[in-house]
Short mmCIF file of C-alpha atoms and ligand atoms in Angstrom, two decimals:
data_model
loop_
_atom_site.label_atom_id
_atom_site.label_comp_id
_atom_site.label_asym_id
_atom_site.label_seq_id
_atom_site.Cartn_x
_atom_site.Cartn_y
_atom_site.Cartn_z
CA MET A 1 83.76 88.14 -185.35
CA GLY A 2 86.98 89.80 -184.18
CA GLN A 3 86.87 87.70 -181.08
CA TYR A 4 87.12 84.52 -183.12
CA ALA A 5 89.59 85.68 -185.75
CA ALA A 6 92.03 82.93 -184.80
CA LEU A 7 89.50 80.40 -186.04
CA GLY A 8 89.29 81.87 -189.54
CA ASP A 9 85.86 81.88 -191.21
CA VAL A 10 83.64 79.74 -189.00
CA ALA A 11 80.85 79.36 -191.58
CA GLY A 12 80.18 75.67 -192.14
CA LYS A 13 82.63 74.67 -189.42
CA ARG A 14 81.69 72.57 -186.42
CA VAL A 15 82.59 74.73 -183.43
CA LEU A 16 82.68 73.11 -180.01
CA VAL A 17 81.75 75.70 -177.37
CA ARG A 18 82.47 74.96 -173.71
CA SER A 19 79.79 76.90 -171.86
CA ASP A 20 78.96 77.06 -168.18
CA LEU A 21 75.34 75.95 -167.95
CA ASN A 22 75.59 74.74 -164.37
CA VAL A 23 72.31 76.18 -163.09
CA PRO A 24 70.44 75.36 -159.88
CA LEU A 25 67.57 72.93 -160.47
CA ASP A 26 64.58 71.92 -158.40
CA GLY A 27 63.65 68.58 -159.99
CA ASP A 28 63.79 69.53 -163.68
CA ARG A 29 62.75 73.14 -163.02
CA ILE A 30 65.54 75.69 -163.45
CA THR A 31 65.42 78.03 -160.46
CA ASP A 32 67.93 80.58 -161.81
CA ASP A 33 68.80 80.66 -165.52
CA GLY A 34 71.47 83.39 -165.20
CA ARG A 35 74.29 81.23 -166.51
CA ILE A 36 72.25 80.11 -169.52
CA ARG A 37 71.44 83.74 -170.35
CA ALA A 38 75.09 84.66 -170.00
CA SER A 39 76.04 81.91 -172.45
CA VAL A 40 73.63 83.02 -175.16
CA PRO A 41 75.60 85.85 -176.84
CA THR A 42 78.60 83.70 -177.81
CA ILE A 43 76.42 80.85 -179.08
CA ARG A 44 74.24 83.28 -181.01
CA GLU A 45 77.19 85.08 -182.53
CA LEU A 46 78.75 81.84 -183.79
CA SER A 47 75.43 80.58 -185.07
CA GLU A 48 74.75 83.83 -186.93
CA ALA A 49 78.20 83.55 -188.49
CA GLY A 50 77.14 80.19 -189.94
CA ALA A 51 78.98 77.88 -187.56
CA ARG A 52 77.50 74.52 -186.58
CA VAL A 53 77.57 75.10 -182.86
CA VAL A 54 78.11 72.14 -180.55
CA VAL A 55 77.75 73.12 -176.91
CA THR A 56 79.38 71.07 -174.18
CA ALA A 57 78.79 71.75 -170.48
CA HIS A 58 78.36 70.10 -167.12
CA LEU A 59 75.61 70.13 -164.54
CA GLY A 60 76.27 69.36 -160.89
CA ARG A 61 78.62 66.65 -159.78
CA PRO A 62 77.60 63.30 -161.26
CA LYS A 63 80.09 60.53 -160.58
CA GLY A 64 81.61 60.04 -164.03
CA GLU A 65 78.67 58.07 -165.35
CA PRO A 66 75.18 58.88 -166.67
CA ASP A 67 72.73 59.98 -163.97
CA ALA A 68 69.30 61.21 -165.10
CA ALA A 69 69.13 63.66 -162.17
CA TYR A 70 71.94 65.66 -163.81
CA SER A 71 70.73 65.60 -167.40
CA LEU A 72 71.23 68.80 -169.40
CA ARG A 73 67.99 68.20 -171.30
CA PRO A 74 65.97 70.89 -169.44
CA VAL A 75 68.89 73.28 -169.84
CA ALA A 76 69.01 72.65 -173.61
CA ALA A 77 65.28 73.38 -173.78
CA ARG A 78 65.75 76.69 -171.92
CA LEU A 79 68.66 77.61 -174.16
CA GLY A 80 66.39 77.04 -177.17
CA GLU A 81 63.79 79.41 -175.70
CA LEU A 82 66.37 82.11 -175.09
CA LEU A 83 67.96 81.71 -178.53
CA GLU A 84 64.50 81.55 -180.09
CA ARG A 85 65.57 78.66 -182.26
CA GLU A 86 65.57 74.91 -182.15
CA VAL A 87 68.39 73.37 -180.15
CA ALA A 88 69.21 69.70 -180.83
CA PHE A 89 70.06 67.54 -177.83
CA ALA A 90 72.43 64.56 -177.82
CA GLU A 91 71.65 61.85 -175.28
CA ASP A 92 75.33 61.22 -174.71
CA THR A 93 78.48 63.34 -174.85
CA VAL A 94 80.73 61.66 -177.39
CA GLY A 95 78.80 58.50 -178.31
CA GLU A 96 76.49 57.46 -181.10
CA SER A 97 73.83 60.04 -180.29
CA ALA A 98 76.36 62.90 -180.16
CA ARG A 99 77.90 61.88 -183.50
CA ALA A 100 74.48 61.59 -185.15
CA VAL A 101 73.31 64.95 -183.80
CA VAL A 102 76.49 66.72 -184.89
CA ASP A 103 76.33 65.10 -188.34
CA GLY A 104 72.77 66.35 -188.67
CA LEU A 105 73.61 70.02 -188.06
CA ALA A 106 73.22 72.53 -190.86
CA ASP A 107 75.12 75.82 -190.92
CA GLY A 108 73.91 78.01 -188.05
CA ASP A 109 72.33 75.11 -186.13
CA VAL A 110 72.95 74.60 -182.42
CA ALA A 111 73.23 71.35 -180.46
CA VAL A 112 73.85 70.62 -176.78
CA LEU A 113 75.70 67.47 -175.78
CA GLU A 114 74.66 65.58 -172.64
CA ASN A 115 76.46 66.41 -169.37
CA VAL A 116 80.19 66.16 -170.01
CA ARG A 117 80.73 64.89 -166.46
CA PHE A 118 78.85 61.68 -167.30
CA ASN A 119 82.30 60.64 -168.56
CA ALA A 120 85.02 59.79 -166.05
CA GLY A 121 87.66 61.21 -168.40
CA GLU A 122 86.36 64.76 -168.00
CA THR A 123 87.61 65.36 -164.48
CA SER A 124 90.26 62.60 -164.30
CA LYS A 125 93.58 63.54 -162.70
CA ASP A 126 95.23 61.08 -165.08
CA ASP A 127 96.48 63.00 -168.13
CA ALA A 128 96.13 59.97 -170.42
CA GLU A 129 92.55 59.24 -169.39
CA ARG A 130 91.59 62.90 -169.73
CA GLY A 131 93.42 63.12 -173.03
CA ALA A 132 91.63 60.08 -174.46
CA PHE A 133 88.29 61.67 -173.64
CA ALA A 134 89.41 65.02 -175.06
CA ASP A 135 90.33 63.20 -178.30
CA GLN A 136 86.75 62.01 -178.59
CA LEU A 137 85.34 65.48 -177.88
CA ALA A 138 87.74 67.10 -180.33
CA GLY A 139 86.69 64.51 -182.93
CA LEU A 140 83.24 66.12 -182.99
CA ALA A 141 84.48 69.53 -184.07
CA ASP A 142 86.81 71.62 -186.25
CA ALA A 143 87.42 74.39 -183.72
CA PHE A 144 87.00 75.16 -180.02
CA VAL A 145 85.69 78.22 -178.20
CA SER A 146 86.24 78.39 -174.44
CA ASP A 147 83.34 80.29 -172.92
CA GLY A 148 82.71 78.58 -169.58
CA PHE A 149 84.20 81.07 -167.16
CA GLY A 150 83.00 79.08 -164.14
CA VAL A 151 85.35 76.23 -165.08
CA VAL A 152 88.47 77.94 -166.47
CA HIS A 153 90.29 77.28 -163.19
CA ARG A 154 89.86 73.54 -163.77
CA LYS A 155 92.28 71.38 -165.72
CA GLN A 156 89.51 69.28 -167.26
CA ALA A 157 89.14 67.63 -170.65
CA SER A 158 86.47 69.98 -172.04
CA VAL A 159 88.25 73.06 -170.70
CA TYR A 160 91.95 72.36 -171.04
CA ASP A 161 92.87 69.26 -173.05
CA VAL A 162 90.45 69.91 -175.88
CA ALA A 163 92.05 73.32 -176.49
CA GLN A 164 95.35 71.54 -177.15
CA ARG A 165 93.69 69.49 -179.88
CA LEU A 166 91.77 72.09 -181.90
CA PRO A 167 92.24 75.63 -183.24
CA HIS A 168 90.87 77.64 -180.32
CA ALA A 169 89.65 81.04 -179.20
CA MET A 170 88.44 82.68 -176.03
CA GLY A 171 84.69 83.28 -175.96
CA GLY A 172 83.22 86.73 -175.42
CA LEU A 173 81.93 85.84 -171.96
CA VAL A 174 85.32 84.71 -170.73
CA SER A 175 87.10 87.73 -172.17
CA THR A 176 84.66 90.13 -170.51
CA GLU A 177 85.16 88.35 -167.18
CA ILE A 178 88.93 88.57 -167.51
CA GLU A 179 88.77 92.28 -168.37
CA VAL A 180 86.76 92.98 -165.23
CA LEU A 181 89.10 90.92 -163.07
CA GLN A 182 92.02 92.87 -164.46
CA ARG A 183 90.37 96.06 -163.23
CA LEU A 184 90.31 94.48 -159.76
CA THR A 185 94.00 93.66 -159.82
CA ARG A 186 95.76 96.37 -161.88
CA ASP A 187 95.53 100.12 -161.23
CA VAL A 188 92.60 99.61 -158.88
CA GLN A 189 90.56 102.73 -158.16
CA ARG A 190 90.58 103.21 -154.38
CA PRO A 191 89.07 102.80 -151.87
CA TYR A 192 88.86 99.10 -152.78
CA VAL A 193 86.52 97.12 -150.55
CA VAL A 194 86.12 93.34 -150.72
CA VAL A 195 83.15 91.60 -149.13
CA LEU A 196 83.47 87.88 -148.44
CA GLY A 197 80.87 85.44 -147.19
CA GLY A 198 79.21 82.19 -148.16
CA SER A 199 79.80 78.69 -146.92
CA LYS A 200 82.91 77.41 -148.71
CA VAL A 201 85.10 78.63 -145.90
CA SER A 202 88.41 76.88 -146.46
CA ASP A 203 88.25 77.56 -150.24
CA LYS A 204 87.75 81.24 -149.65
CA LEU A 205 90.18 81.84 -146.84
CA ALA A 206 93.04 81.50 -149.33
CA VAL A 207 92.00 84.62 -151.22
CA ILE A 208 92.39 86.73 -148.10
CA ASP A 209 96.10 86.05 -148.11
CA ASN A 210 96.49 87.88 -151.41
CA LEU A 211 93.86 90.54 -150.70
CA LEU A 212 95.70 91.65 -147.56
CA GLY A 213 98.21 93.18 -149.92
CA LYS A 214 95.69 94.69 -152.33
CA ALA A 215 92.36 95.73 -150.85
CA ASP A 216 91.88 98.60 -148.40
CA THR A 217 89.09 96.95 -146.44
CA LEU A 218 87.81 93.39 -146.11
CA LEU A 219 84.28 92.90 -144.81
CA ILE A 220 83.65 89.36 -143.59
CA GLY A 221 80.21 87.78 -143.21
CA GLY A 222 78.46 84.51 -144.04
CA GLY A 223 79.53 81.15 -142.75
CA MET A 224 83.22 82.03 -142.71
CA VAL A 225 82.77 84.73 -140.13
CA PHE A 226 82.47 82.25 -137.28
CA THR A 227 85.96 80.92 -137.77
CA PHE A 228 87.18 84.53 -137.47
CA LEU A 229 85.02 85.14 -134.40
CA ALA A 230 86.44 81.96 -132.85
CA ALA A 231 89.92 83.29 -133.62
CA GLU A 232 89.03 86.39 -131.63
CA GLY A 233 88.06 84.17 -128.71
CA HIS A 234 84.27 84.28 -129.10
CA GLU A 235 81.96 81.31 -128.54
CA VAL A 236 80.13 80.56 -131.80
CA GLY A 237 77.60 77.97 -130.57
CA LYS A 238 76.54 75.57 -133.29
CA SER A 239 77.55 77.93 -136.14
CA LEU A 240 79.65 76.79 -139.08
CA LEU A 241 83.21 76.56 -137.76
CA GLU A 242 86.41 75.31 -139.36
CA GLN A 243 88.43 74.47 -136.29
CA ASP A 244 91.60 73.76 -138.27
CA GLN A 245 91.45 77.24 -139.84
CA VAL A 246 91.19 79.22 -136.61
CA GLU A 247 94.94 79.72 -136.49
CA THR A 248 94.97 80.94 -140.12
CA CYS A 249 92.26 83.48 -139.30
CA ARG A 250 94.19 84.64 -136.25
CA ASP A 251 97.21 85.18 -138.48
CA TYR A 252 95.13 87.21 -140.97
CA LEU A 253 93.82 89.40 -138.16
CA ARG A 254 97.36 89.99 -136.93
CA ARG A 255 98.60 90.81 -140.45
CA SER A 256 95.66 93.13 -140.98
CA ARG A 257 96.65 95.13 -137.87
CA GLU A 258 100.25 95.31 -139.10
CA SER A 259 99.50 96.18 -142.73
CA GLY A 260 96.71 98.65 -142.13
CA VAL A 261 94.36 96.64 -144.37
CA GLU A 262 91.24 96.63 -142.32
CA ILE A 263 89.39 93.37 -141.68
CA VAL A 264 85.91 94.23 -140.47
CA LEU A 265 83.93 91.54 -138.67
CA PRO A 266 80.27 91.86 -137.68
CA THR A 267 79.46 93.16 -134.22
CA ASP A 268 76.08 91.40 -134.11
CA VAL A 269 74.63 88.25 -135.68
CA VAL A 270 71.20 86.72 -136.19
CA VAL A 271 70.99 83.29 -134.59
CA ALA A 272 68.37 80.53 -134.50
CA PRO A 273 68.05 77.17 -132.78
CA GLU A 274 67.89 75.28 -136.09
CA PHE A 275 68.91 75.58 -139.76
CA LYS A 276 65.32 76.05 -140.94
CA ALA A 277 63.28 78.69 -142.78
CA ASP A 278 60.85 79.12 -139.88
CA ALA A 279 63.36 78.84 -137.02
CA PRO A 280 62.79 81.83 -134.69
CA PRO A 281 65.54 84.44 -135.31
CA THR A 282 67.21 86.40 -132.51
CA THR A 283 69.82 89.15 -132.87
CA VAL A 284 72.73 88.94 -130.42
CA VAL A 285 76.06 90.71 -130.07
CA VAL A 286 79.01 88.58 -131.15
CA ASP A 287 80.26 87.94 -127.63
CA ALA A 288 76.88 86.53 -126.59
CA ILE A 289 76.18 83.77 -129.12
CA PRO A 290 74.27 81.10 -127.15
CA ALA A 291 75.88 77.65 -127.11
CA ASP A 292 72.79 75.95 -128.54
CA GLN A 293 72.18 78.39 -131.45
CA ILE A 294 73.44 78.69 -135.04
CA GLY A 295 74.52 82.01 -136.56
CA LEU A 296 72.62 82.38 -139.83
CA ASP A 297 73.13 86.05 -140.80
CA ILE A 298 75.06 89.15 -139.85
CA GLY A 299 73.00 91.42 -137.60
CA PRO A 300 71.36 94.74 -138.56
CA ASP A 301 74.05 96.94 -136.95
CA SER A 302 76.73 95.08 -138.89
CA ALA A 303 74.69 95.27 -142.08
CA THR A 304 74.50 99.06 -141.71
CA ALA A 305 78.23 99.32 -140.99
CA PHE A 306 79.10 97.13 -143.98
CA ALA A 307 76.75 99.07 -146.26
CA GLU A 308 78.35 102.38 -145.29
CA ARG A 309 81.81 101.17 -146.15
CA ILE A 310 80.65 99.68 -149.45
CA ALA A 311 78.77 102.77 -150.53
CA GLY A 312 81.88 104.88 -149.84
CA ALA A 313 84.15 102.72 -152.00
CA THR A 314 85.15 103.21 -155.63
CA THR A 315 85.85 99.54 -156.35
CA VAL A 316 83.94 96.70 -154.68
CA PHE A 317 84.19 92.97 -155.16
CA TRP A 318 81.64 90.82 -153.35
CA ASN A 319 81.67 87.04 -153.14
CA GLY A 320 79.46 84.99 -150.87
CA PRO A 321 76.11 85.75 -149.23
CA MET A 322 76.20 87.32 -145.76
CA GLY A 323 73.73 84.78 -144.43
CA VAL A 324 71.35 82.00 -145.37
CA PHE A 325 69.52 84.29 -147.80
CA GLU A 326 67.40 81.37 -149.04
CA PHE A 327 65.38 81.82 -145.81
CA ASP A 328 63.73 85.27 -145.64
CA ALA A 329 64.45 85.70 -141.92
CA PHE A 330 68.20 85.45 -142.62
CA ALA A 331 68.42 87.45 -145.85
CA GLY A 332 68.78 90.91 -144.28
CA GLY A 333 72.56 91.12 -144.34
CA THR A 334 72.78 89.94 -147.94
CA ARG A 335 70.07 92.41 -148.97
CA ALA A 336 71.85 95.33 -147.29
CA VAL A 337 75.16 94.47 -148.94
CA ALA A 338 73.53 94.05 -152.36
CA GLN A 339 71.70 97.37 -151.98
CA ALA A 340 74.94 99.13 -151.05
CA LEU A 341 76.72 97.68 -154.11
CA THR A 342 74.05 99.20 -156.34
CA GLU A 343 74.95 102.62 -154.86
CA VAL A 344 78.66 102.42 -155.57
CA ASP A 345 79.99 105.25 -157.70
CA GLY A 346 82.64 103.18 -159.46
CA LEU A 347 83.03 99.48 -160.22
CA SER A 348 80.88 96.95 -158.35
CA VAL A 349 81.36 93.25 -159.05
CA VAL A 350 79.32 90.35 -157.73
CA GLY A 351 81.03 86.97 -158.04
CA GLY A 352 79.82 83.48 -157.18
CA GLY A 353 76.92 81.29 -158.22
CA ASP A 354 74.96 81.70 -155.01
CA SER A 355 75.76 85.39 -154.67
CA ALA A 356 74.45 86.02 -158.19
CA ALA A 357 71.37 83.91 -157.46
CA ALA A 358 70.90 85.85 -154.20
CA VAL A 359 70.78 89.28 -155.83
CA ARG A 360 68.21 88.05 -158.35
CA ARG A 361 66.15 86.32 -155.70
CA LEU A 362 66.14 89.50 -153.63
CA GLY A 363 64.78 91.38 -156.63
CA PHE A 364 67.80 93.36 -157.83
CA ALA A 365 68.21 93.85 -161.57
CA ASP A 366 71.43 92.49 -163.09
CA ASP A 367 72.27 95.92 -164.51
CA ALA A 368 72.17 97.52 -161.05
CA PHE A 369 75.70 96.15 -160.66
CA GLY A 370 78.82 96.88 -162.67
CA HIS A 371 79.31 93.22 -163.39
CA ILE A 372 77.87 89.92 -162.19
CA SER A 373 80.46 87.22 -162.65
CA THR A 374 79.33 83.74 -163.62
CA GLY A 375 82.25 82.10 -161.86
CA GLY A 376 82.90 82.24 -158.13
CA GLY A 377 85.81 79.81 -157.84
CA ALA A 378 87.48 81.06 -161.00
CA SER A 379 87.30 84.72 -160.00
CA LEU A 380 88.61 83.96 -156.51
CA GLU A 381 91.53 81.97 -157.90
CA TYR A 382 92.33 84.84 -160.26
CA LEU A 383 92.27 87.28 -157.33
CA GLU A 384 94.46 84.88 -155.37
CA GLY A 385 97.01 85.39 -158.14
CA LYS A 386 96.80 81.79 -159.35
CA GLU A 387 97.17 80.82 -162.96
CA LEU A 388 93.92 79.64 -164.57
CA PRO A 389 94.75 76.55 -166.69
CA GLY A 390 91.76 77.09 -168.99
CA ILE A 391 93.06 80.60 -169.83
CA THR A 392 96.75 79.78 -170.08
CA VAL A 393 96.07 76.97 -172.54
CA LEU A 394 94.39 79.42 -174.92
CA GLU A 395 97.54 81.54 -175.10
CA ASP A 396 99.55 78.78 -176.83
P1 ADP B 401 79.02 81.55 -153.83
O1 ADP B 401 78.33 80.47 -154.62
O2 ADP B 401 78.41 82.90 -154.05
O3 ADP B 401 80.50 81.54 -154.01
P2 ADP B 401 79.03 79.88 -151.47
O4 ADP B 401 78.73 78.70 -152.34
O5 ADP B 401 80.36 79.91 -150.81
O6 ADP B 401 78.78 81.24 -152.27
O7 ADP B 401 77.98 79.99 -150.28
C1 ADP B 401 76.61 80.16 -150.51
C2 ADP B 401 75.83 79.58 -149.37
O8 ADP B 401 76.32 80.05 -148.13
C3 ADP B 401 74.39 79.94 -149.42
O9 ADP B 401 73.64 78.80 -149.80
C4 ADP B 401 74.07 80.40 -147.98
O10 ADP B 401 72.89 79.84 -147.48
C5 ADP B 401 75.27 79.89 -147.22
N1 ADP B 401 75.52 80.62 -145.98
C6 ADP B 401 75.67 81.95 -145.81
N2 ADP B 401 75.84 82.26 -144.52
C7 ADP B 401 75.78 81.10 -143.83
C8 ADP B 401 75.86 80.76 -142.45
N3 ADP B 401 76.01 81.70 -141.51
N4 ADP B 401 75.76 79.46 -142.11
C9 ADP B 401 75.60 78.52 -143.06
N5 ADP B 401 75.51 78.77 -144.38
C10 ADP B 401 75.59 80.05 -144.76
MG1 MG B 402 78.13 78.37 -154.29
#
């Protein structure tokens, strides 16, 4: 229990654990339980030490009020299967049901509270409103363990404010994530290659600013590539394009030429007339993207070029699928990049919810990579050099 030494002996104590159980669901079927699995060791360790474990987490983006579509009930059931023990479920987060469930816990028992984002106070920008909700959460426990890496970049009640109200400790999952991120920022083993893709373009462009001073090579694919291609003067048809970021991309390309940090863009892309699984794919070179088509993957030549650079690196960080991997016809680039990461002789890190889901969907084993991070946004903000409020608060 070294990890939790700051909490003293946890036996018999009610320990509130903030986990990240934000898994993709299809109805009430969990399509990828990776985050639940990743949360198990901390919960199990506390339970085995005799704590009364009260898990709080969010699912999706409900609007600050109960919404059955975002209930954590199926997630609690899956957690019970993985822990191989009964997991109690509270129908609310801090109400009557939560209090009754927590009161009913014996030493070593585990409960999950309903989606913390059913309460407007959780994500409120108003310190007083957030604080009032954190008071209620803190009232359910004697100590707090922060283990939801996917949310540590958020100043939210169950991540930040609650830590100010209870004796607290960093969970094992979060500390492992931070250790890996440190290896990507301090004394990095070179060559250091970063692969960026996915669809959250404006979110992710910010990280490039910092990486231009750190990485040796940046490989760009996914939805964000089209803003770069537009910055180079190419037509991108109906592809994802952030017009107001074109200038930023042009600036990155200029800085890359000046600094010697290479930004590598694809030379070919796979396009289709529609965003659909069975849309007919065509491979075109990047200066011949038809006006009526959407770019949905990097092309095979680019995939090979990216894979070669990755396999030759000693440190690789990858965030964001290279294409719409959910559709088989547009999964080739993502598969090639994933395969290359498994061949890295050094540290390979996959970050991001969809990127992690992609490698599993494409049949790669988790242990084929050095580390699969549970938090995309949090790891990117760390790499951007930003302070993570949910980490800083634990240091006080
Ligand atoms: P992560 O969760 O790994 O950080 P994102 O959430 O940013 O990644 O992006 C994942 C999504 O990006 C996937 O659902 C994928 O289908 C989508 N995507 C990848 N390439 C494209 C593209 N060319 N056009 C549209 N969407 C894309
Ligand atoms: Mg995502």
